[in-house]
CSV table of C-alpha atoms in Angstrom, one decimal:
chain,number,residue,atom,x,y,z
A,1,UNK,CA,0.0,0.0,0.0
A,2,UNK,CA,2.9,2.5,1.0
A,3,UNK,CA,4.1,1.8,-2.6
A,4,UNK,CA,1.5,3.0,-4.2
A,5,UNK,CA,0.7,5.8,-1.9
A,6,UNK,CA,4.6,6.6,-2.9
A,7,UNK,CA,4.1,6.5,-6.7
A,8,UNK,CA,0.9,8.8,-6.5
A,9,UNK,CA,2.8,11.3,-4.3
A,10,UNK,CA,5.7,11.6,-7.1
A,11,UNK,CA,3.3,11.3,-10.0
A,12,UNK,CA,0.6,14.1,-8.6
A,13,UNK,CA,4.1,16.3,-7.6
A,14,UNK,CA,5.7,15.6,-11.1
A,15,UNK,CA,1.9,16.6,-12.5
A,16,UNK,CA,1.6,19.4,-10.8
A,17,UNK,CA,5.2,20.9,-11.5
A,18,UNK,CA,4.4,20.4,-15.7
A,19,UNK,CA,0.7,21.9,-14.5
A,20,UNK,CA,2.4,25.1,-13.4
A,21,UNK,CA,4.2,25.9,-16.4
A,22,UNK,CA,1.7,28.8,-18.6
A,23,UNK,CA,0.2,27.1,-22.0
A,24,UNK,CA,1.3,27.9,-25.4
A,25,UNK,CA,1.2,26.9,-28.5
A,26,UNK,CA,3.8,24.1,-29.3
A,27,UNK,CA,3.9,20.4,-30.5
A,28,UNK,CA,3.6,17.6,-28.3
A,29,UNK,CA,7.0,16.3,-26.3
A,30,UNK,CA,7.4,12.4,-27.1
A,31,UNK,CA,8.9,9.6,-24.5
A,32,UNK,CA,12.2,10.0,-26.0
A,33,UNK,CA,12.1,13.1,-24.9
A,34,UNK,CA,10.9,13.2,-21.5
A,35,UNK,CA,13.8,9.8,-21.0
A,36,UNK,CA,16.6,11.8,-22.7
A,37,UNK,CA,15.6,14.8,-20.3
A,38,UNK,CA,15.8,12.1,-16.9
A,39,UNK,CA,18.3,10.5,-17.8
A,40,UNK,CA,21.0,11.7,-16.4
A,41,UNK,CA,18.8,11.6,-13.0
A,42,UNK,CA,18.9,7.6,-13.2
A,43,UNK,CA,21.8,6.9,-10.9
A,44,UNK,CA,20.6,9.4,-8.1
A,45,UNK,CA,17.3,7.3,-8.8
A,46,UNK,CA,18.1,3.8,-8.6
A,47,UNK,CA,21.0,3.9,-6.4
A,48,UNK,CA,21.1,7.1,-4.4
A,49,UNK,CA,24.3,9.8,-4.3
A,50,UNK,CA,24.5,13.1,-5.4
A,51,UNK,CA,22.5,15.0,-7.3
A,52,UNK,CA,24.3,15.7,-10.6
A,53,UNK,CA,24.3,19.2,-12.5
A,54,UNK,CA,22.8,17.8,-15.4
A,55,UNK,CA,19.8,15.7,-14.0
A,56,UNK,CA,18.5,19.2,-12.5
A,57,UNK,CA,19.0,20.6,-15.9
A,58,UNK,CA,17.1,17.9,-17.3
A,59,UNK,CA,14.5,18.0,-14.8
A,60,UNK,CA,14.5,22.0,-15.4
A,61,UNK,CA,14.2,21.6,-19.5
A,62,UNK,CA,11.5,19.0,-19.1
A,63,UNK,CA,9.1,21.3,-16.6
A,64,UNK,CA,10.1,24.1,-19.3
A,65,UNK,CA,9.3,21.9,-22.4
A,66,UNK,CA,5.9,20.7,-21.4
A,67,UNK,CA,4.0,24.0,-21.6
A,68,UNK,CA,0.5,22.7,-23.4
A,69,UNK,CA,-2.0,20.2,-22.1
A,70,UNK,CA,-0.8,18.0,-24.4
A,71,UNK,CA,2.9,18.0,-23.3
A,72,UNK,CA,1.7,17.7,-19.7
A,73,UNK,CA,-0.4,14.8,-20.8
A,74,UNK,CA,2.4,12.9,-22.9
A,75,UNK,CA,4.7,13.4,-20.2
A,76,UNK,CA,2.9,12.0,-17.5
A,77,UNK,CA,2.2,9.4,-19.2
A,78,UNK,CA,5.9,8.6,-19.4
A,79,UNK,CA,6.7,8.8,-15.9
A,80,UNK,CA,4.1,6.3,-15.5
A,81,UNK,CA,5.3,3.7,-17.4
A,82,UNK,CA,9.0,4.3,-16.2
A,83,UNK,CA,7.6,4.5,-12.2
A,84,UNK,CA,5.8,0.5,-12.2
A,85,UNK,CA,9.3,-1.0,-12.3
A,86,UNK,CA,10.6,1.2,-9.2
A,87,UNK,CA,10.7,0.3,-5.3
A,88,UNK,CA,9.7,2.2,-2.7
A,89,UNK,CA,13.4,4.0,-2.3
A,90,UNK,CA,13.9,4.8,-5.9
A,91,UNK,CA,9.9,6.6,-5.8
A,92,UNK,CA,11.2,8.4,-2.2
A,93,UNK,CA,14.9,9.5,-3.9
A,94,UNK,CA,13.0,10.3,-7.3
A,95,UNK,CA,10.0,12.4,-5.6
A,96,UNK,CA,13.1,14.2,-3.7
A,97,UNK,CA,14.7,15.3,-7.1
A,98,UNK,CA,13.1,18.8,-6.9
A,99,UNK,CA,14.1,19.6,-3.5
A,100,UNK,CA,17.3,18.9,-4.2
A,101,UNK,CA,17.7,21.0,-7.6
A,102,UNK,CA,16.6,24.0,-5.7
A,103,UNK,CA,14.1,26.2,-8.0
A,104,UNK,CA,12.9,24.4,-10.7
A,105,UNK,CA,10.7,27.5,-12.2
A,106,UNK,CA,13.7,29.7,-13.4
């Protein structure tokens, strides 16, 4: 139960991050992109350690990418499907990411 109470925290904080970006006009982001963007966050994720410079860019670039409904929606989506292979730690360490890259809204 505490397992999925964990992935519906990080999903509904990653949702509303994307949420807060303002809409415009722009094609929709694909899974390639939202993975290329988190990619370099998959260490920190799976294993723990430091935050690297480059995951919080990539977190940053994905929040500023996903501007429509649309983006949002697609990249969502892909969080999903990466989150129901993940344990408990790897939800708590990648729900963490934003508080550790400081202000993601730059």
């Amino acid at each position: 139960m505490a397992s999925v109470l964990s992935k519906k925290f990080l999903l509904s904080f990653l949702l509303i991050c994307l949420v807060l970006s303002p809409p415009q006009a722009r094609a929709v982001i694909t899974c390639d992109t939202v993975f290329n963007d988190l990619k370099p966050c998959l260490n920190y994720v799976l294993v723990g350690g430091n935050v690297s410079t480059e995951c919080c860019n990539g977190l940053k670039s994905l929040i500023t990418n996903a501007i429509t409904i649309e983006d949002r929606e697609m990249a969502c989506s892909c969080v999903k499907n990466l989150a129901t292979a993940t344990t408990d730690e790897q939800v708590d360490r990648a729900a963490s990411l934003p508080g550790k890259c400081g202000d993601l809204y730059i």
